[in-house]
Coordinates of C-alpha atoms in Angstrom, one line a residue:
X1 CA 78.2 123.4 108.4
X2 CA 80.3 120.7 108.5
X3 CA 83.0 120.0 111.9
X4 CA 85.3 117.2 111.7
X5 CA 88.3 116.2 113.8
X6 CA 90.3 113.9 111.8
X7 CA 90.5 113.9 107.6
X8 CA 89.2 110.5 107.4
X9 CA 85.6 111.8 108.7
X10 CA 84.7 113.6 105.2
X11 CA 84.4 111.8 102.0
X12 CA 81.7 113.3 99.4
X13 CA 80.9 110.4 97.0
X14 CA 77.8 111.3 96.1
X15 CA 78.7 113.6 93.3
X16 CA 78.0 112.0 89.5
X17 CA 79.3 113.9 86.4
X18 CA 76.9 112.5 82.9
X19 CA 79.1 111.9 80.5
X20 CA 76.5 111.5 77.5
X21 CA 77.2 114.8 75.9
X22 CA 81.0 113.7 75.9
X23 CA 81.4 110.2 74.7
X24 CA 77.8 109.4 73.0
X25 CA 76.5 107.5 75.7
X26 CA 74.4 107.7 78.9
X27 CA 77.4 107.3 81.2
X28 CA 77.4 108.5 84.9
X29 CA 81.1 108.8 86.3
X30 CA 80.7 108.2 90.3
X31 CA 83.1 111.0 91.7
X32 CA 85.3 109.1 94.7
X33 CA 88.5 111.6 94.4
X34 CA 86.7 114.3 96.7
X35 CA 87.7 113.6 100.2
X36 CA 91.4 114.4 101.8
X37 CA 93.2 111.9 100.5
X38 CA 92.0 112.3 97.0
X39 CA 90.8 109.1 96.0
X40 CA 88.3 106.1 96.7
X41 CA 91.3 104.0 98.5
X42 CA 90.4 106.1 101.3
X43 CA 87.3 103.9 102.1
X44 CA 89.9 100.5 102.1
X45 CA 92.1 102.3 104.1
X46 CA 89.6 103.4 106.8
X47 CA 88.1 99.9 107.0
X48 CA 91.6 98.0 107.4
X49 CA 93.2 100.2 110.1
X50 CA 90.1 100.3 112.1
X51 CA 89.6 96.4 111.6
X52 CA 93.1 96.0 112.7
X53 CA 92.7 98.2 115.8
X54 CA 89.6 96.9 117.0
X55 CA 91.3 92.9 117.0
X56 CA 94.5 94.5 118.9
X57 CA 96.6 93.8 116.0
X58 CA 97.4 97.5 115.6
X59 CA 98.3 99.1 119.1
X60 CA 100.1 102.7 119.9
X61 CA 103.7 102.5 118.9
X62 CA 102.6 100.3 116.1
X63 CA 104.6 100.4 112.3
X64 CA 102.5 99.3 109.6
X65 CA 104.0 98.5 105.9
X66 CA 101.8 98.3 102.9
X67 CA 102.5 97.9 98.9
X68 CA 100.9 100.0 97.3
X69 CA 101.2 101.7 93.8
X70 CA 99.7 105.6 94.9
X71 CA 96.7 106.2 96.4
X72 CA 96.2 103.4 99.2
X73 CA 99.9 105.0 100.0
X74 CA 98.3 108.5 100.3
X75 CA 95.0 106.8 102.5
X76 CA 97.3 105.4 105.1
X77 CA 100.1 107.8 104.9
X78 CA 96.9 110.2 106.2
X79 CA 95.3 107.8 108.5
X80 CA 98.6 106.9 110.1
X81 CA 99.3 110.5 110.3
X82 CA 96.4 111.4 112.0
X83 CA 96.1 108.2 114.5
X84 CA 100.3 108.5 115.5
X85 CA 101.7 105.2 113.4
X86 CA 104.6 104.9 111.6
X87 CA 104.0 104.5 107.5
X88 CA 106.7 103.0 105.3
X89 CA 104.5 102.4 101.7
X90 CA 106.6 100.2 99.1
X91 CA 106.1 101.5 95.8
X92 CA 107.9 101.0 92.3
X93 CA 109.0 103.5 90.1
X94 CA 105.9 103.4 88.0
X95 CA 104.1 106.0 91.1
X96 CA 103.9 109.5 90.2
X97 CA 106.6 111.7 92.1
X98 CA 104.0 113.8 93.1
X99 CA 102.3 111.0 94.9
X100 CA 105.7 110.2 96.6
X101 CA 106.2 113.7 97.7
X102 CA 102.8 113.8 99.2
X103 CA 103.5 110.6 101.7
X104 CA 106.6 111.9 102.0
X105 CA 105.0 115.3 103.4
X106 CA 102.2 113.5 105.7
X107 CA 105.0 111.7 107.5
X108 CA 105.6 108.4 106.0
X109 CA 108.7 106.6 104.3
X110 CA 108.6 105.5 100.5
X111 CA 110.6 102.5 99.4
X112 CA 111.0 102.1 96.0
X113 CA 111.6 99.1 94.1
X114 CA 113.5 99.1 90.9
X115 CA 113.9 95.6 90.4
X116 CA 111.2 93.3 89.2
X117 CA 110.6 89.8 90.0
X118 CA 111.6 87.2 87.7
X119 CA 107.9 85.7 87.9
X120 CA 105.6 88.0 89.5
X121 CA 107.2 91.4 88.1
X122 CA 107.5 94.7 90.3
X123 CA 104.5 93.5 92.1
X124 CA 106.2 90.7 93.0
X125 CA 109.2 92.9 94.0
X126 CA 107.2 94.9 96.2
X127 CA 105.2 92.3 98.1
X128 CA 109.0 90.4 98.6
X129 CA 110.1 93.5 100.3
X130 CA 107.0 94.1 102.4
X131 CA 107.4 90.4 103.5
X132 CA 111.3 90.8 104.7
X133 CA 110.4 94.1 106.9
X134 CA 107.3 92.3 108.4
X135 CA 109.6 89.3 109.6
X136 CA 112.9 91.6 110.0
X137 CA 111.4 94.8 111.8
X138 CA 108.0 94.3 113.1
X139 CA 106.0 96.1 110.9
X140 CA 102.1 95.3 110.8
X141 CA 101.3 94.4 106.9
X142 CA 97.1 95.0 106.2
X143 CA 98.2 93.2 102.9
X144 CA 95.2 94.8 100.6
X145 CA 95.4 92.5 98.5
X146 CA 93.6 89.9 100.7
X147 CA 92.3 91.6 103.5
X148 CA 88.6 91.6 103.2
X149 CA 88.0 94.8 105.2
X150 CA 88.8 95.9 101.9
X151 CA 86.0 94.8 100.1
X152 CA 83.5 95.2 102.9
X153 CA 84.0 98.9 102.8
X154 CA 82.4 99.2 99.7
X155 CA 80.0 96.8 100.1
X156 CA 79.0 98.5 102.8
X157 CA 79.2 102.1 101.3
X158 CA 79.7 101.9 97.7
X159 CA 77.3 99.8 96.0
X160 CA 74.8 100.9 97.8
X161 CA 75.1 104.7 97.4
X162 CA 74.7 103.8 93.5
X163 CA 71.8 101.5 94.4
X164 CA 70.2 104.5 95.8
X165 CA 70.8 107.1 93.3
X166 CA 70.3 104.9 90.4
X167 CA 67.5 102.5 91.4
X168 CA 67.3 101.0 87.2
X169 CA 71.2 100.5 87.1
X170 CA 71.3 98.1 83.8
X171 CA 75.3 97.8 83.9
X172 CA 78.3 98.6 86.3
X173 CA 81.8 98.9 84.9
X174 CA 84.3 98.8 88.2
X175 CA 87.8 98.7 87.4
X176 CA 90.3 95.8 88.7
X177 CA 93.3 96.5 90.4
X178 CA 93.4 95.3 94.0
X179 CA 89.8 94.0 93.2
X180 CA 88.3 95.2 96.7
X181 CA 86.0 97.8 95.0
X182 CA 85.3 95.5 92.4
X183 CA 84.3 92.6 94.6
X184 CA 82.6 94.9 97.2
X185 CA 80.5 96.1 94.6
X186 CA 80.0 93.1 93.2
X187 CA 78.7 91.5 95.8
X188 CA 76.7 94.0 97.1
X189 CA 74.3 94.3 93.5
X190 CA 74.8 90.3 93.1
X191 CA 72.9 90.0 96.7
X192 CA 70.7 93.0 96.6
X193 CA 70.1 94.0 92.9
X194 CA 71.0 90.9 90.9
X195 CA 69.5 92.2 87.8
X196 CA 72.3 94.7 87.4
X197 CA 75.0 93.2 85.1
X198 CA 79.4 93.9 86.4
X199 CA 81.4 94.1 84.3
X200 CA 85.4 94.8 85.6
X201 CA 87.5 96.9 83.4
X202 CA 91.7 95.7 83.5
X203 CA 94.2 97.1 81.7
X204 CA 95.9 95.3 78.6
X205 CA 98.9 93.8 80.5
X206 CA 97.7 92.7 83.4
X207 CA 97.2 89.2 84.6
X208 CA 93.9 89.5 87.0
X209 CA 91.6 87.6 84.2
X210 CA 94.3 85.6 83.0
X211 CA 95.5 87.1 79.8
X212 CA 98.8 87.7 79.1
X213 CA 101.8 89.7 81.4
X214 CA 103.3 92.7 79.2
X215 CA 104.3 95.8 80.0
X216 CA 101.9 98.4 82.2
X217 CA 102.9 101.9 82.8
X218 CA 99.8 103.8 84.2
X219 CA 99.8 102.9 88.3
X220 CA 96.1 102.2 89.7
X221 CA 94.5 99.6 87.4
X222 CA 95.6 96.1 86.5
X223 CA 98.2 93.6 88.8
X224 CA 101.0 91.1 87.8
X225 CA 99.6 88.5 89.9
X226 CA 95.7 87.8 90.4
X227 CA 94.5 89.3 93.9
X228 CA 93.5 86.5 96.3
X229 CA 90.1 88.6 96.8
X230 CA 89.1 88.0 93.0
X231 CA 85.9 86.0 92.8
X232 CA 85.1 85.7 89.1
X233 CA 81.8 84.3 89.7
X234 CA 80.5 87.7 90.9
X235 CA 81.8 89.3 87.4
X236 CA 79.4 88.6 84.2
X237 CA 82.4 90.5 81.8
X238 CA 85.8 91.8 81.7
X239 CA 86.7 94.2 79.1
X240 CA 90.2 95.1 78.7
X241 CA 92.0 98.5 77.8
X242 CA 94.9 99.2 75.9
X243 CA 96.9 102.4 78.2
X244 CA 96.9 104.4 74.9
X245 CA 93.3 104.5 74.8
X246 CA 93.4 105.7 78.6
X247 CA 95.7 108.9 77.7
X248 CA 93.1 109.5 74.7
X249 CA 90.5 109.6 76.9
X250 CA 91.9 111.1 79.9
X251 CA 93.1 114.1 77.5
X252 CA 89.3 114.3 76.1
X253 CA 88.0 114.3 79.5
X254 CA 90.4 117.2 80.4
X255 CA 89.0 119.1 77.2
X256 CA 85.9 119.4 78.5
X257 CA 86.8 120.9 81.7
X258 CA 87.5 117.7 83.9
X259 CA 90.9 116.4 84.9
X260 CA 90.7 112.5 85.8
X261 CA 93.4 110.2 86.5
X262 CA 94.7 107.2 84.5
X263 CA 92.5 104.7 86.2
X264 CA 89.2 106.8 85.3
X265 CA 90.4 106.8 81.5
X266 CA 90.8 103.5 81.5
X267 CA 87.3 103.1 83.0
X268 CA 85.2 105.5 81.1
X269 CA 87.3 104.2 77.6
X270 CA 86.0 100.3 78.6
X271 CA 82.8 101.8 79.5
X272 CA 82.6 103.9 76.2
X273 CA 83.9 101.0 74.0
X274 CA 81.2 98.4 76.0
X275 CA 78.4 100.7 75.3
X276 CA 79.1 101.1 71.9
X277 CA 78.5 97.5 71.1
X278 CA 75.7 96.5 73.4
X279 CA 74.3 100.0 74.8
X280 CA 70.7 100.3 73.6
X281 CA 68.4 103.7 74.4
X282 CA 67.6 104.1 77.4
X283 CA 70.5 101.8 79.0
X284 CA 71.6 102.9 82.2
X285 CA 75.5 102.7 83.2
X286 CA 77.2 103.8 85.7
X287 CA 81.3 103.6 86.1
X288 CA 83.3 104.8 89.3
X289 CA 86.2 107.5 88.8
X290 CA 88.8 106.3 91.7
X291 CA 90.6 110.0 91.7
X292 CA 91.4 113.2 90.1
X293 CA 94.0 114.1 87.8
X294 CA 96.1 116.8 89.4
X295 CA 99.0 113.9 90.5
X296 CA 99.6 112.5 87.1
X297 CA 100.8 116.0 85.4
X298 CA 104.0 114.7 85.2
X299 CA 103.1 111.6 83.6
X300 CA 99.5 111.0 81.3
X301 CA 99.4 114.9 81.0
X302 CA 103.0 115.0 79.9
X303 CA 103.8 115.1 76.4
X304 CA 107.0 114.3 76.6
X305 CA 106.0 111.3 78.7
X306 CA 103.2 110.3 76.5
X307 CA 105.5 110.6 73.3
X308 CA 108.0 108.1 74.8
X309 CA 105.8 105.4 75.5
X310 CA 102.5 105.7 73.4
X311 CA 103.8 108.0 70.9
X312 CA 101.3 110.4 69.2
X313 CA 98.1 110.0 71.2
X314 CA 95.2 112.9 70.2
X315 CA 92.3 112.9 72.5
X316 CA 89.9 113.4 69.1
X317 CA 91.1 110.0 67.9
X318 CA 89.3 108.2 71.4
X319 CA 87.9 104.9 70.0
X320 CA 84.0 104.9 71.3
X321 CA 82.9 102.9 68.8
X322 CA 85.5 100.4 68.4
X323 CA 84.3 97.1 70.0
X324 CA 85.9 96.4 73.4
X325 CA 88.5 93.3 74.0
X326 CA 85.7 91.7 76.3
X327 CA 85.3 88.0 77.9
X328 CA 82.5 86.6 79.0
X329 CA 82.4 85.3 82.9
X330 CA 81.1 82.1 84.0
X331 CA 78.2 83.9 86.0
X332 CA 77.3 85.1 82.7
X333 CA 76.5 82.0 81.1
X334 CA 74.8 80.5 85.1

């Protein structure tokens, strides 16, 4: 039996679904969405506050501000919550409302920019508005994007719960957002298990590896400006996914009885599409699911929503065996 006393004390992420039978090849999908804020930002979250409490830079009475697209929202919305701070999360229009209602319900204010940057785009917008309430009202910014708790917490945890359960990992496929699971992970297997090739899944849109801005309309994944936490030498390749190939896959994972969210179609389709082209028998893979589906019924499980932005999408035309956009990183080539 289990006893806890605040929500942040139970994670499971030890729980692996294989995907062979479902897209053709030996795939495990690391399950992070299991825990009560429902995805893998809880670990980031975690780290940062208690960094920032243990340096004094978060006291009682404290207000802390933080940009965030969903699920880090959700994390500290909880954390804060449960350790008496005041949340305000600045989002964009692109979150889920149910993910808005949920920080909403745990306590914490939602601003939501409408407005994008001229250069940097909504994230841009965002990170403008955290800046003015930091240096207007006081608020306490962990800024996620740079912080390096962030990345530690999955060094620490992360990589090596995989290392453990898959002791000949050939390939991990992390996708890049803030980066902070991505670099932790990194890291941690270029240090410990060197052998093991990263490779960072991004969405088609996003600037993180430099390739070109357009427009991006699944939160979690991708950035409009490159995270200061990105080191490209820890990454050997970067595949990128177009967001109609996520809703395929996110609708065929559903099929079979398990309901992801858009960043775990965007991974498993990368994965799937990597595989394809350089998998050989016996090749072992392992890709991280960041949370579960049930807040993006309004959007990815929306046909409405899918038919206005993707147009037809059928889960049984996913493309496994169309070869992945993919770059090579300059570790790759060391």
């Amino acid at each position: 039996m289990s006893v806890i006393t605040s929500p942040q004390q139970f994670n499971q992420d030890d729980l692996y679904i294989d995907l062979e039978q479902t897209i053709g090849h030996e795939l495990y999908l690391k399950c992070e969405g299991f825990n009560f804020a429902g995805s893998v930002k809880l670990k980031a979250a975690n780290a940062m506050v208690t960094a920032a409490e243990r340096d004094g830079t978060l006291v009682p009475g404290s207000a802390i501000v933080e940009s965030s697209s969903g699920n880090l929202g959700v994390a500290l919305s909880m954390i804060a919550a449960n350790r008496g701070y005041r949340f305000v999360c600045v989002t964009d229009s692109r979150c889920n409302l149910a993910t808005r209602r949920l920080m909403e319900a745990l306590g914490s204010e939602v601003h939501i920019i409408t407005e994008p940057d001229p250069q940097e785009g909504l994230l841009g917008a965002r990170l403008n508005h955290v800046r003015h309430l930091v240096a207007t009202e006081g608020y306490v910014w962990l800024n996620q994007y740079a912080n390096p708790n962030s990345a530690q917490a999955h060094y620490d945890t992360t990589g090596p719960e995989i290392a453990r359960q898959f002791p000949q990992l050939d390939v991990l496929f992390v996708g890049a957002g803030t980066t902070g699971t991505l670099m932790g992970c990194a890291r941690y297997f270029k240090e410990n298990h060197p052998d093991v090739r990263i490779v960072a899944i991004d969405s088609v849109g996003s600037v993180t590896f430099g390739t070109p801005a357009s427009r991006r309309m699944i939160p979690g994944l991708g950035s409009g400006r490159v995270p200061e936490m990105l080191d490209e030498s820890l990454i050997d390749e970067v595949v990128h996914v177009e967001e109609a190939d996520t809703i395929r896959t996110c609708h065929m994972l559903a099929r079979t009885g398990f309901l992801f969210g858009g960043s775990t179609g965007t991974v498993v389709s990368g994965a799937s599409a990597w595989l394809a082209e350089h998998g050989t028998p016996g090749t072992t893979a392992v890709t991280i699911a960041p949370d579960l589906g049930e807040r993006y019924l309004d959007t990815i499980y929306q046909s409405h929503w899918v038919e206005d932005l993707y147009g037809d999408v059928d889960a049984a035309d996913v493309p496994a065996d169309v070869p992945a956009q993919r770059t090579e990183m300059a570790c790759a080539a060391a």
